[in-house]
Coordinates of C-alpha atoms and ligand atoms in Angstrom, one line a residue:
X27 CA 2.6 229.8 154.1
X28 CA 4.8 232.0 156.5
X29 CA 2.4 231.1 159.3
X30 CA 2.7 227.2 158.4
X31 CA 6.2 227.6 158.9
X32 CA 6.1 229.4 161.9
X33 CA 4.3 227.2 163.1
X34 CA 6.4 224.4 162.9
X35 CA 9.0 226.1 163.9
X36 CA 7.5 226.3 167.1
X37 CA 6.5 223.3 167.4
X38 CA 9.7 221.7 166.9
X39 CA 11.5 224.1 169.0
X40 CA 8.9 222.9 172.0
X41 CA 9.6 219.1 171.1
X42 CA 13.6 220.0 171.2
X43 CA 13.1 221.1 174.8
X44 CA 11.5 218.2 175.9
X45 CA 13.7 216.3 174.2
X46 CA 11.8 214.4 171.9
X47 CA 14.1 215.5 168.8
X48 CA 16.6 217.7 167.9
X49 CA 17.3 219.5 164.9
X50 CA 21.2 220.0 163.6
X51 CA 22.9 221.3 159.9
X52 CA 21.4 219.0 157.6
X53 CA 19.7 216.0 159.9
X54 CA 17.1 215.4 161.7
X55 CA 17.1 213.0 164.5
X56 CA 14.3 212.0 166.5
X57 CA 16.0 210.5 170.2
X58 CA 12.6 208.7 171.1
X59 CA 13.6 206.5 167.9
X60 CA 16.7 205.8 166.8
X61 CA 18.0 203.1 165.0
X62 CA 21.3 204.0 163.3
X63 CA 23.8 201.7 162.0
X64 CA 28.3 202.2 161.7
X65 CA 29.5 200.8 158.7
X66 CA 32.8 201.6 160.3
X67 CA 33.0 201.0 164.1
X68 CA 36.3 201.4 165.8
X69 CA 37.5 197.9 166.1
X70 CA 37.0 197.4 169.9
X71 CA 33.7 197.0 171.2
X72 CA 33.2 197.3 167.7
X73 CA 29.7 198.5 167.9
X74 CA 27.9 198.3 165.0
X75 CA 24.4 200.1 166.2
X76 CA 22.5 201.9 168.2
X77 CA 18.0 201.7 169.1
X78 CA 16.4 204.2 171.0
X79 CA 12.7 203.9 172.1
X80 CA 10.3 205.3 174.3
X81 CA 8.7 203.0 176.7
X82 CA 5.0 203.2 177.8
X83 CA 6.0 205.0 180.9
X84 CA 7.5 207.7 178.7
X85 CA 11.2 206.8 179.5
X86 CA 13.5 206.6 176.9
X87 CA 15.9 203.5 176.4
X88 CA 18.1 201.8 174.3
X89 CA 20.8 199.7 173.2
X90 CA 23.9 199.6 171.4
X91 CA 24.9 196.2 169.8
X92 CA 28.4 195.3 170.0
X93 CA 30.8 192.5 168.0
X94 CA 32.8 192.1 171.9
X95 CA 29.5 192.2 173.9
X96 CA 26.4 191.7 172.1
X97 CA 23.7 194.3 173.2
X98 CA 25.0 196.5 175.6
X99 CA 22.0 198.0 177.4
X100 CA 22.0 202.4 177.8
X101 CA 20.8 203.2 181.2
X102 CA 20.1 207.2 182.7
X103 CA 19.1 208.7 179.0
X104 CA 19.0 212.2 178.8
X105 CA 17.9 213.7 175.3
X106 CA 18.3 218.0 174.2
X107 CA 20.1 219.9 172.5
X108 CA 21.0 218.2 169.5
X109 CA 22.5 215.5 172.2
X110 CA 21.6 212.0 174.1
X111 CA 23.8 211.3 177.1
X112 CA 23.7 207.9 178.3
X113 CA 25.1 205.3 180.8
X114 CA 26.9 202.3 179.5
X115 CA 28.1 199.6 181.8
X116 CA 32.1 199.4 182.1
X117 CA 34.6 196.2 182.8
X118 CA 37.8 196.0 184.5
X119 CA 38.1 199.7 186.3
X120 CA 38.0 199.4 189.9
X121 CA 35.6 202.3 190.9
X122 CA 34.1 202.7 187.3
X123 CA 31.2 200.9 186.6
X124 CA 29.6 202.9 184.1
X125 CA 30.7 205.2 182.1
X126 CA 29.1 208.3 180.2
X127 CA 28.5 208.1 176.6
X128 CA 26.9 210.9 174.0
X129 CA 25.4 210.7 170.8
X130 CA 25.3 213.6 168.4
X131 CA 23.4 215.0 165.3
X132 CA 25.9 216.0 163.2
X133 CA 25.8 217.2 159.4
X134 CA 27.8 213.8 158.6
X135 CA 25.5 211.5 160.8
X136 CA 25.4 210.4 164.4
X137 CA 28.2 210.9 166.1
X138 CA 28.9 208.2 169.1
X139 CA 31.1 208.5 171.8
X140 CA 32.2 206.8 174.8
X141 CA 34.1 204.3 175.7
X142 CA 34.6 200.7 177.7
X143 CA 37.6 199.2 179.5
X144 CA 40.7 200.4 177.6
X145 CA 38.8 201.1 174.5
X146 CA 37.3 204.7 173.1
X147 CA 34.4 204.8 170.9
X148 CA 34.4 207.7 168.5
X149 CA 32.4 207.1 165.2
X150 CA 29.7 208.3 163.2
X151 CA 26.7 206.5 161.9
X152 CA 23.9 206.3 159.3
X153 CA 19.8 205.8 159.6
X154 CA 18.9 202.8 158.9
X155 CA 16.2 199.9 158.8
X156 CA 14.4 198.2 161.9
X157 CA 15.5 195.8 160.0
X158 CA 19.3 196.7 159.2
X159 CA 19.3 196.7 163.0
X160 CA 17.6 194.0 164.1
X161 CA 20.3 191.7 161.3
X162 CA 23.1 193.4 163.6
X163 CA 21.9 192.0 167.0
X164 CA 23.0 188.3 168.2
X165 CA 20.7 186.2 169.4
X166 CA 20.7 185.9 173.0
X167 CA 21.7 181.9 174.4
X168 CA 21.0 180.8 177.7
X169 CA 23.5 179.4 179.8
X170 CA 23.1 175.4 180.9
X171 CA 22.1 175.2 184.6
X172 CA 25.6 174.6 186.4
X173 CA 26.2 170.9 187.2
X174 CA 29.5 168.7 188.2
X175 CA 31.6 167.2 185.1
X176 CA 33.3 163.7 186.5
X177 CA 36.8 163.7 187.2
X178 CA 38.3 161.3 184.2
X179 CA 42.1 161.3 185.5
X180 CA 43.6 163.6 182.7
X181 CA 46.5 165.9 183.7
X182 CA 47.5 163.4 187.2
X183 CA 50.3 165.6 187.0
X184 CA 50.7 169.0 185.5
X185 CA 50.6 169.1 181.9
X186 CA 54.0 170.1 179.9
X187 CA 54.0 171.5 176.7
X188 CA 54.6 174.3 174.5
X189 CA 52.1 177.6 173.9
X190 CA 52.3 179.7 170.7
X191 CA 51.4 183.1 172.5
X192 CA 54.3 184.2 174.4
X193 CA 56.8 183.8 171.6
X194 CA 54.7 184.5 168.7
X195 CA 51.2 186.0 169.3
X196 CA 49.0 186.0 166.4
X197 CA 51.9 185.5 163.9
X198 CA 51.5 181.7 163.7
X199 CA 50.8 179.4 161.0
X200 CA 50.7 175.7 160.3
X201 CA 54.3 175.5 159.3
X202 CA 55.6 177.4 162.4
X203 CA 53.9 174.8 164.7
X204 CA 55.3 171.9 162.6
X205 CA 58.4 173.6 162.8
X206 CA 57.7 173.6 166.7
X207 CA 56.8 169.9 166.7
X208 CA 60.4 169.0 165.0
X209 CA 62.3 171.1 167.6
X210 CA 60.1 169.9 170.5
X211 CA 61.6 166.2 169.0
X212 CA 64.6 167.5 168.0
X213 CA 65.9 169.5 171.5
X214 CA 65.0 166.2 173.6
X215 CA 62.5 168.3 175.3
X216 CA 59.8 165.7 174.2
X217 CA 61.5 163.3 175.8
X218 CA 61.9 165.1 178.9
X219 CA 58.0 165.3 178.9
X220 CA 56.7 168.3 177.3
X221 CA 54.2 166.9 175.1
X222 CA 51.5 169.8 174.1
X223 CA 52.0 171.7 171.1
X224 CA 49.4 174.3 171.6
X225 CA 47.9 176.8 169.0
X226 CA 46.9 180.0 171.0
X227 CA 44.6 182.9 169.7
X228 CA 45.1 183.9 166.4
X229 CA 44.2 180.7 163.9
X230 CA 40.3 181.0 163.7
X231 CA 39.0 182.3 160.2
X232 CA 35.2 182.6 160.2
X233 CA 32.4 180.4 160.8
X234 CA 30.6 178.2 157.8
X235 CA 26.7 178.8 156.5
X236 CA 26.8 175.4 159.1
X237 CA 28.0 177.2 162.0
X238 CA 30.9 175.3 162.3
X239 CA 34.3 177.4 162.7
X240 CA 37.2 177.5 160.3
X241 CA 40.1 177.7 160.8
X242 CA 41.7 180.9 159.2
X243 CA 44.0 180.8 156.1
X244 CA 47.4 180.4 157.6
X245 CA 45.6 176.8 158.9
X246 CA 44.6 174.8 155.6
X247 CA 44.2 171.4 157.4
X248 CA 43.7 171.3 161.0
X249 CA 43.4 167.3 161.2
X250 CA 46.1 167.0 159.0
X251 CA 48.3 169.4 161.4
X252 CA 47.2 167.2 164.3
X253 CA 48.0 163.8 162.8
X254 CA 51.3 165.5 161.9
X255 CA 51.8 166.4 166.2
X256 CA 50.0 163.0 166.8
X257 CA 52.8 161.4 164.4
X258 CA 55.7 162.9 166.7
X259 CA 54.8 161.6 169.9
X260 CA 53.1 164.9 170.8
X261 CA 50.0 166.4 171.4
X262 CA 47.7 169.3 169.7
X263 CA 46.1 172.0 171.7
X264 CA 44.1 174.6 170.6
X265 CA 42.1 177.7 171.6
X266 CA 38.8 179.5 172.2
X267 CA 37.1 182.2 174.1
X268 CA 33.4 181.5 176.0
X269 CA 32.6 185.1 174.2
X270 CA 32.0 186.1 170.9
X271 CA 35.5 187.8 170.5
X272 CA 38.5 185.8 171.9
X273 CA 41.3 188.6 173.5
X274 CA 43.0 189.1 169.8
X275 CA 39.9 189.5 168.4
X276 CA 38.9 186.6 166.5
X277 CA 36.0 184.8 167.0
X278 CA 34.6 183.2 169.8
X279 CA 32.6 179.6 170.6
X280 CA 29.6 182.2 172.0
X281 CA 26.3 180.5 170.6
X282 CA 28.3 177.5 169.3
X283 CA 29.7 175.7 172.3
X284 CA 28.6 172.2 171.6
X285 CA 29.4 172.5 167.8
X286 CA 33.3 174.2 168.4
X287 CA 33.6 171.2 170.9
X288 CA 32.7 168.3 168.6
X289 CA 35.1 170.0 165.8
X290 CA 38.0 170.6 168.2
X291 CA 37.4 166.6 168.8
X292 CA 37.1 165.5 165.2
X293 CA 40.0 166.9 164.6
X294 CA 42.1 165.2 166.9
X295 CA 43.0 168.1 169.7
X296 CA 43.8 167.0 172.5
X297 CA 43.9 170.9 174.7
X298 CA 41.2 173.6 174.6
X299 CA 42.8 176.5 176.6
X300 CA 39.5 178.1 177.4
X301 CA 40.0 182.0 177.9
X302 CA 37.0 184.2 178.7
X303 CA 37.6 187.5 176.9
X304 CA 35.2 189.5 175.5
X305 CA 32.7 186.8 178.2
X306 CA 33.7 189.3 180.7
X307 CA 30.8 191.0 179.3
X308 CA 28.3 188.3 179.8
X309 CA 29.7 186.4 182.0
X310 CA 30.2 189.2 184.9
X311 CA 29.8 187.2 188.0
X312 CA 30.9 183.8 189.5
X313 CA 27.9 182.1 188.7
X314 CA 27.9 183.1 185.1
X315 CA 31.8 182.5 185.2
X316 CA 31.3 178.8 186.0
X317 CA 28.2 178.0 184.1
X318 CA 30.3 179.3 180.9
X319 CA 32.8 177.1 182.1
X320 CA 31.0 174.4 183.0
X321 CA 29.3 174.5 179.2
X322 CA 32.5 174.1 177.7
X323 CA 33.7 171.0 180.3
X324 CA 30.4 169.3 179.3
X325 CA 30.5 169.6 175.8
X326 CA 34.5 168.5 175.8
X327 CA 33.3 165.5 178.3
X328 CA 30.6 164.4 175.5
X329 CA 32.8 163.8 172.7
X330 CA 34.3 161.1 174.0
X331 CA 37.8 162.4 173.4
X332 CA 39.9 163.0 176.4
X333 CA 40.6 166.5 176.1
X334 CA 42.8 168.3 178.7
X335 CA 40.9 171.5 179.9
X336 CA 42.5 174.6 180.6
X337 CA 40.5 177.9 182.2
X338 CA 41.5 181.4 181.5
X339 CA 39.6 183.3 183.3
X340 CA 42.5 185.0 185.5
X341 CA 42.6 183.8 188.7
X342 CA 38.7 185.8 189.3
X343 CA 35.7 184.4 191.4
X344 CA 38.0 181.8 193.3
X345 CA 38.2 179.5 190.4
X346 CA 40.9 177.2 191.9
X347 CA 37.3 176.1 194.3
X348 CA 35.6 175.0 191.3
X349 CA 37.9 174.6 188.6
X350 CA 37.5 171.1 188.5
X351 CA 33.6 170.7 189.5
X352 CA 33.5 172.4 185.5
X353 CA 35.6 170.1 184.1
X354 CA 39.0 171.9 184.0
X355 CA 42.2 170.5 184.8
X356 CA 44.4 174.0 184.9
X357 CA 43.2 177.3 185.6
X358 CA 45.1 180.6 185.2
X359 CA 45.4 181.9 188.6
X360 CA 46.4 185.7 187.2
X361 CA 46.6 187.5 184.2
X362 CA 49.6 187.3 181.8
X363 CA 52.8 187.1 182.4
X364 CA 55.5 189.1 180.4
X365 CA 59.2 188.5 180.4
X366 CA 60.5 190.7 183.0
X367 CA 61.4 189.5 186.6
X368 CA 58.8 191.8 188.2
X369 CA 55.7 190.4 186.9
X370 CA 57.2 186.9 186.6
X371 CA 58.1 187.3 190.6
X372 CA 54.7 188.7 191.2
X373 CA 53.1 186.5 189.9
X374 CA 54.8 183.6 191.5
X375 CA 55.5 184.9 195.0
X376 CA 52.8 186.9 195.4
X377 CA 49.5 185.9 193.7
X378 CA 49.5 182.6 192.0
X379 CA 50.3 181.0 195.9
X380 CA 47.3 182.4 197.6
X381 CA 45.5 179.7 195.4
X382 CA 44.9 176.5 197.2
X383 CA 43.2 173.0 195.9
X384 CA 46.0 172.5 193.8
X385 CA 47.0 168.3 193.1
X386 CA 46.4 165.6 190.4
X387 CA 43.7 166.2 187.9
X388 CA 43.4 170.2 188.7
X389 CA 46.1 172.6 188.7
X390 CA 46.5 176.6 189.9
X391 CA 48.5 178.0 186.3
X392 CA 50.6 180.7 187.5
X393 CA 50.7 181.5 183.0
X394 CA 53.5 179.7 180.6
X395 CA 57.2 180.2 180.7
X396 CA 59.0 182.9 179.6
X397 CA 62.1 181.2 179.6
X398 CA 64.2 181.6 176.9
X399 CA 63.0 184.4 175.8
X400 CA 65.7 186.9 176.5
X401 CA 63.8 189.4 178.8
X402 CA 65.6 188.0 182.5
X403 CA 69.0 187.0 183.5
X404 CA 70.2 183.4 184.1
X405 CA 69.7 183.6 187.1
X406 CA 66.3 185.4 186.9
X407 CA 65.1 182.5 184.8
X408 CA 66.1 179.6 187.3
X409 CA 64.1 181.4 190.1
X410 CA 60.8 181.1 187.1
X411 CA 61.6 177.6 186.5
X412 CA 62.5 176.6 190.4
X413 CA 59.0 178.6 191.2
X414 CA 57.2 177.3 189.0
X415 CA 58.1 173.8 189.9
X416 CA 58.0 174.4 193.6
X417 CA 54.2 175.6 192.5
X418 CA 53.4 172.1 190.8
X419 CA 52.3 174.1 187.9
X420 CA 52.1 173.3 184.6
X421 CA 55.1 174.0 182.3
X422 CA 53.8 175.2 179.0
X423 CA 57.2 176.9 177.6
X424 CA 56.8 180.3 175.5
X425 CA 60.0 181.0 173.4
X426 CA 60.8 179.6 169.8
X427 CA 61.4 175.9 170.4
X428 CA 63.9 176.6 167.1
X429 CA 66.1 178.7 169.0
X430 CA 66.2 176.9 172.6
X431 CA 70.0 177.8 173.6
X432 CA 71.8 175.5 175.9
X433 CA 71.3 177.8 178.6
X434 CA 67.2 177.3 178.2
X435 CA 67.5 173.9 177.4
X436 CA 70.2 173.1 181.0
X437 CA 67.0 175.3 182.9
X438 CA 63.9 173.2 181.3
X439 CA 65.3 169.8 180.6
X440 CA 66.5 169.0 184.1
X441 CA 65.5 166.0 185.0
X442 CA 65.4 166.2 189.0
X443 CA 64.0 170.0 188.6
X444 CA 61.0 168.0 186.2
X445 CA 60.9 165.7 188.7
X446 CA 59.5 168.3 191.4
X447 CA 57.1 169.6 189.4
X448 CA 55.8 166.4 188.4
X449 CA 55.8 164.4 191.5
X450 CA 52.9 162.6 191.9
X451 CA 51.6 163.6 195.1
X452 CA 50.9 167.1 193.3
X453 CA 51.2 169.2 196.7
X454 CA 51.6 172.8 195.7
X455 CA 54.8 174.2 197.6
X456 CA 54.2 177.0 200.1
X457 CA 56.9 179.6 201.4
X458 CA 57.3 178.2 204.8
X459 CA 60.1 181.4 206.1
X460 CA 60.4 184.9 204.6
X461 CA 63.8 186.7 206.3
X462 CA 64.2 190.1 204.3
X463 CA 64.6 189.7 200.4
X464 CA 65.0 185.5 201.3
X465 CA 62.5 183.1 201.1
X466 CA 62.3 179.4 202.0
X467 CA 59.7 177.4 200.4
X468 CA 59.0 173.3 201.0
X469 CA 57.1 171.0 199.2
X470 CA 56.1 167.2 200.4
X471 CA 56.9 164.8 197.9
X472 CA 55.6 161.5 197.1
X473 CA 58.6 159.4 198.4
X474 CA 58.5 161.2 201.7
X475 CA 61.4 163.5 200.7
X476 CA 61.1 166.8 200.4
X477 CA 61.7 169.4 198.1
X478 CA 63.5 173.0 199.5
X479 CA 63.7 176.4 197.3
X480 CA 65.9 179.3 198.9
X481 CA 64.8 182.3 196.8
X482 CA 66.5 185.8 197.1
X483 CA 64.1 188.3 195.8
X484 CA 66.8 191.1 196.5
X485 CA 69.6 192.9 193.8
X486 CA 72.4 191.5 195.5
X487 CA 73.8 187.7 196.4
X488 CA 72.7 186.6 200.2
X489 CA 73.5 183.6 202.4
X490 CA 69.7 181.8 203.0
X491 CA 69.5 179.3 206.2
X492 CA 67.5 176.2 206.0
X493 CA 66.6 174.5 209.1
X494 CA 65.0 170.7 209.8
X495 CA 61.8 172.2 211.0
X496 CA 61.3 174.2 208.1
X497 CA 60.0 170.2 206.8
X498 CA 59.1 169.0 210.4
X499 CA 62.5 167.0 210.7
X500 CA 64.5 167.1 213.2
X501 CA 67.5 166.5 211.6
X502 CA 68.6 166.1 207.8
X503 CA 69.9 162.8 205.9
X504 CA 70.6 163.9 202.6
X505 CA 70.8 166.8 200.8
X506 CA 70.5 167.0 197.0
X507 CA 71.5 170.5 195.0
X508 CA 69.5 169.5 192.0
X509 CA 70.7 172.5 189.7
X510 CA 74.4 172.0 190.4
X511 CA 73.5 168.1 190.2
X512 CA 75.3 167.5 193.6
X513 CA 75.0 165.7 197.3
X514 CA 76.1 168.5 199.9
X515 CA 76.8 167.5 202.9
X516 CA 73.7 167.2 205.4
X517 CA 74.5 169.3 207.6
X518 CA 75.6 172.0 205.4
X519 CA 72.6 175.1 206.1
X520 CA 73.5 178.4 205.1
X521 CA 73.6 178.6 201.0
X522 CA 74.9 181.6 198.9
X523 CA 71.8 182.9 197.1
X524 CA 72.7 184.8 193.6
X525 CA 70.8 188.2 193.4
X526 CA 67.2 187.6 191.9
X527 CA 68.7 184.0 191.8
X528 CA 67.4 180.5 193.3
X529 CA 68.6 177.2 194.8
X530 CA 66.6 174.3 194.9
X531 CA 67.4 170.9 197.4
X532 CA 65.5 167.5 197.4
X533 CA 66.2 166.8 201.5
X534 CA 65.5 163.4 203.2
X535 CA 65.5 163.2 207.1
X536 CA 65.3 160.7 209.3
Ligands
GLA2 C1 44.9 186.5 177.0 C2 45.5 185.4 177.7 C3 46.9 185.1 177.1 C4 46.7 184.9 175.6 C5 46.0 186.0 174.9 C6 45.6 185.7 173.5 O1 45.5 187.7 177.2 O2 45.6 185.6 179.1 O3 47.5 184.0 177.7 O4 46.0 183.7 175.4 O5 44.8 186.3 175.6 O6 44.9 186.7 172.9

C-alpha cells in the first residue's frame, strides 16, 4: 500500500514539474484541461469562464469567455507550481497590448486574476461541465462584407436635439423624457429647431426567447413613448452598442443587428446613436470598425424608415472618410465631453477641427452640449455654443430641459447663432489666425456672407483684430455682432474678448 502511494506521489510530483497538473490544499487541477466556470465574475469583462487544452503539438491553450468580449483568446501559457500564467490581449493602453494574467489552485477554487483596460479581474471559480462551458460561450457572427449605403438626404443640416446622457446618465425613465418633450415645447426651443429627443444608454432590459430586445422596466411602452414625442412636433432617438455590452453595461445589438433595427423602426424611432463599446473588442481595426458600422447603416436603410444615423466610435480610424459610405449622418469625432472648459475647449479647438468631410448629410460631432449645466461660466459657455456653431456640428443639448434658465435659453435659442450652425452650405469653420491665447475662425456661408469667431482661450479679457483677408475681402460692408444682436460699424476691427469668452460676427464685403 505505502509503495502505491509512493508511487503516486512521484508520479504526480514529475507531472507538477512539467506542468501538466498541480496539486494545492484541497483541489486538484489539471492545467492541460480546464474548464471552470464564475458564478460571480466581477462585473467588467465579466468573465464567466475559463478552457484550457493541450493541442496536438503539446502546447497548451485556452480561453476565457467574457459578457464585454465574448471569447477572449490566452496566448504564452505557462503552467507549474500550482499556477498558469497567461497573456490576454488589452484595449485602450498606448504601449500595453497584452497584459499578464494568473490562474490559481486554491482550497476555495480557481483563483483568476488579471485585468483589461481600466478593469481588474480578481475572482474565483468552480469545475464545471464541457457543457456548463460551452452554454457560457456566444456564438461567433460574421461581419457583412463592407459595401456603400446611398445617401437619402437625412440630416442636410446638422441635427438639433436633446440627449439623455449628459444630464442624466442611466437615471432615465419614460416619464423624465415626456417630461423633456413638454419643456422642449414648452422653452420654445422646439421651435427654434431642436427636434430629437434622444434616449441614451441605460433603457434596454433583456432580450425575449425571440431575440428581440426589451426595453427595461423604467420603459413600459416604447411606441407609445414615441407617438407621445411624435405627437409634440418632436422626434425619438434611441441607443445601441455594435457589441454585446453597450458603455453602461447593458446590452448590446451584437448577434442581433438586423432584428434591433427592424424594432427600433416599428416603434417609430427616428435616431440610433450607434456607440461601439465593448465592439472595441471585436471590432479592433478600421476595417472591422466600418463593416460593424456599415451593418447597422444597412439594416436602418432596409426598414424603410428614415432613421438619422449617429456613430460613436470616437473620432478612431478616420471615420469622418467613411462615415457616410456606412450610412451615418454624424460621427463623434472624440470621446466625451464633460462640463469643464478644458475638455470642452479641447475638444473644440484642438481635436474635433482636424476632422475634415464635414457638410449636408454627414457631420464631424465634436459630443452634445454641456450648456446649462452649471460646470462653466457665461462666458465659458458662449465660447461652446459659438464653437460648436462655427464647427457646423450638431446641437444635441445635455442639461435638464426642466430647468433651462434664461441664461441657457439667451445662449441656445439665438436665432442668428442657429442660423450659423445650420446654414445650408454646411462648411465646417476653420481657425484661419492664432495670435497668443486669440483665435480667429471664418466660415463661408450660403448667401456669400461670412461668419467670424474671435475666441480668447486665455484667463484674462484681450482686444482680438479681424482683418478683410482673414475672408479673402478686401474690405468689409457690414458687420453683424450676433450675440449682442447689433450692426457695428464696418470698419470697426479690434474687439474686447472676455477671458475664456467669444464673439461671433456675420461680415459681408463687397
Ligand atoms: C459613451 C459615449 C457617451 C455615452 C455613454 C453611455 O461613453 O461616448 O456619449 O453615450 O457611452 O454609456
Amino acid at each position: 500500500m505505502r509503495v502505491i502511494r509512493s508511487l503516486v506521489l512521484l508520479l504526480a510530483c514529475v507531472w507538477t514539474a512539467a506542468g501538466a497538473w498541480a496539486q494545492t490544499a484541497g483541489s486538484t487541477t489539471r492545467w492541460d484541461a480546464l474548464l471552470v466556470v464564475f458564478d460571480q465574475p466581477t462585473p467588467r469583462p465579466g468573465v464567466r469562464s475559463i478552457e484550457v487544452h493541450r493541442q496536438g503539438d503539446g502546447t497548451l491553450s485556452g480561453t476565457l469567455t467574457s459578457d464585454w468580449y465574448g471569447a477572449m483568446a490566452m496566448s504564452n501559457l505557462v503552467a507549474d507550481e500550482g499556477e498558469l500564467r497567461f497573456d490576454v490581449r488589452n484595449i485602450n493602453v498606448p504601449g500595453v497590448p497584452t497584459r499578464r494574467w494568473r490562474a490559481t489552485s486554491t482550497a476555495a477554487g480557481l483563483l483568476l486574476e488579471g485585468g483589461v483596460w481600466d478593469s481588474e479581474v480578481k475572482q474565483v471559480g468552480r469545475p464545471a461541465t464541457p457543457a456548463e462551458v460551452a452554454a457560457l460561450r456566444p456564438a461567433e457572427v460574421p461581419l457583412p462584407p463592407l459595401r456603400k449605403v446611398a445617401p437619402d438626404g437625412l440630416a442636410a443640416t446638422p441635427p438639433m436635439g436633446w440627449s439623455s446622457w449628459n444630464a442624466f446618465a442611466e437615471r432615465i425613465d419614460d416619464r423624465k423624457v415626456r417630461a423633456m418633450a413638454d419643456a422642449m415645447v414648452a422653452t420654445g426651443l422646439r421651435d427654434a429647431g431642436y427636434v430629437y429627443i434622444n434616449i441614451d444608454d441605460g433603457w434596454q432590459g433583456t432580450r425575449g426567447p425571440d431575440g428581440a430586445l426589451r426595453p427595461n422596466a423604467k420603459f413600459p411602452d416604447m411606441a407609445a413613448l414615441a407617438a407621445y414625442v411624435h405627437g409634440k412636433g418632436l422626434k425619438l432617438g434611441l441607443y445601441s452598442s455594435p457589441g454585446l455590452k453597450t458603455c453602461a453595461g447593458y446590452v448590446g445589438s451584437y448577434g442581433h443587428v438586423e432584428q434591433d433595427a427592424r424594432t427600433f423602426a416599428g416603434w417609430g424611432i427616428d435616431y440610433l446613436k450607434y456607440d461601439l463599446c465593448s465592439g472595441e473588442w471585436q471590432y479592433a481595426d478600421a476595417e472591422r470598425v466600418q463593416r460593424a458600422y456599415y451593418q447597422m447603416g444597412a439594416a436602418l436603410k432596409a426598414t424603410g424608415r428614415p432613421i438619422v444615423f449617429s456613430l460613436c466610435e470616437y473620432g478612431r480610424f478616420d471615420v469622418a472618410a467613411w462615415g457616410r459610405d456606412v450610412g451615418g449622418h454624424l460621427w463623434r469625432t472624440t470621446g466625451d465631453i464633460t462640463d469643464d472648459y478644458a475638455r470642452m475647449s479641447d475638444i473644440g479647438f484642438e481635436r474635433n477641427p482636424k476632422f475634415g468631410h464635414a457638410g449636408p448629410g454627414g457631420w464631424n460631432d465634436p459630443d452634445m452640449l454641456e450648456v446649462g449645466n452649471g460646470g462653466m461660466s457665461p462666458d465659458e459657455y458662449r465660447t461652446h455654443t459659438t464653437l460648436w456653431a462655427m464647427s457646423a456640428a450638431p446641437l444635441i443639448m445635455g442639461h435638464d430641459l426642466r430647468a433651462t434658465t434664461p441664461a441657457a435659453l439667451a445662449l441656445l435659442s439665438n436665432r442668428a447663432v442657429l442660423a450659423v450652425d445650420q446654414d445650408r452650405l454646411g462648411r465646417q469653420g476653420r481657425a484661419v489666425r492664432r495670435d497668443g491665447n486669440g483665435e480667429v475662425w471664418t466660415r463661408p456661408l450660403a448667401d456669400g456672407s461670412f461668419a467670424v469667431a474671435l475666441f480668447n482661450r486665455g484667463p484674462v479679457g484681450a482686444q482680438i483684430t479681424i482683418r478683410p483677408l482673414d475672408v479673402g475681402l478686401t474690405r468689409f460692408a457690414v458687420i453683424r455682432d450676433l450675440w449682442a444682436d447689433r450692426t457695428v460699424a464696418a470698419s470697426a476691427r479690434a474687439f474686447a474678448v472676455p477671458a475664456h469668452g467669444a464673439r461671433l460676427l456675420r461680415i459681408r464685403g463687397r
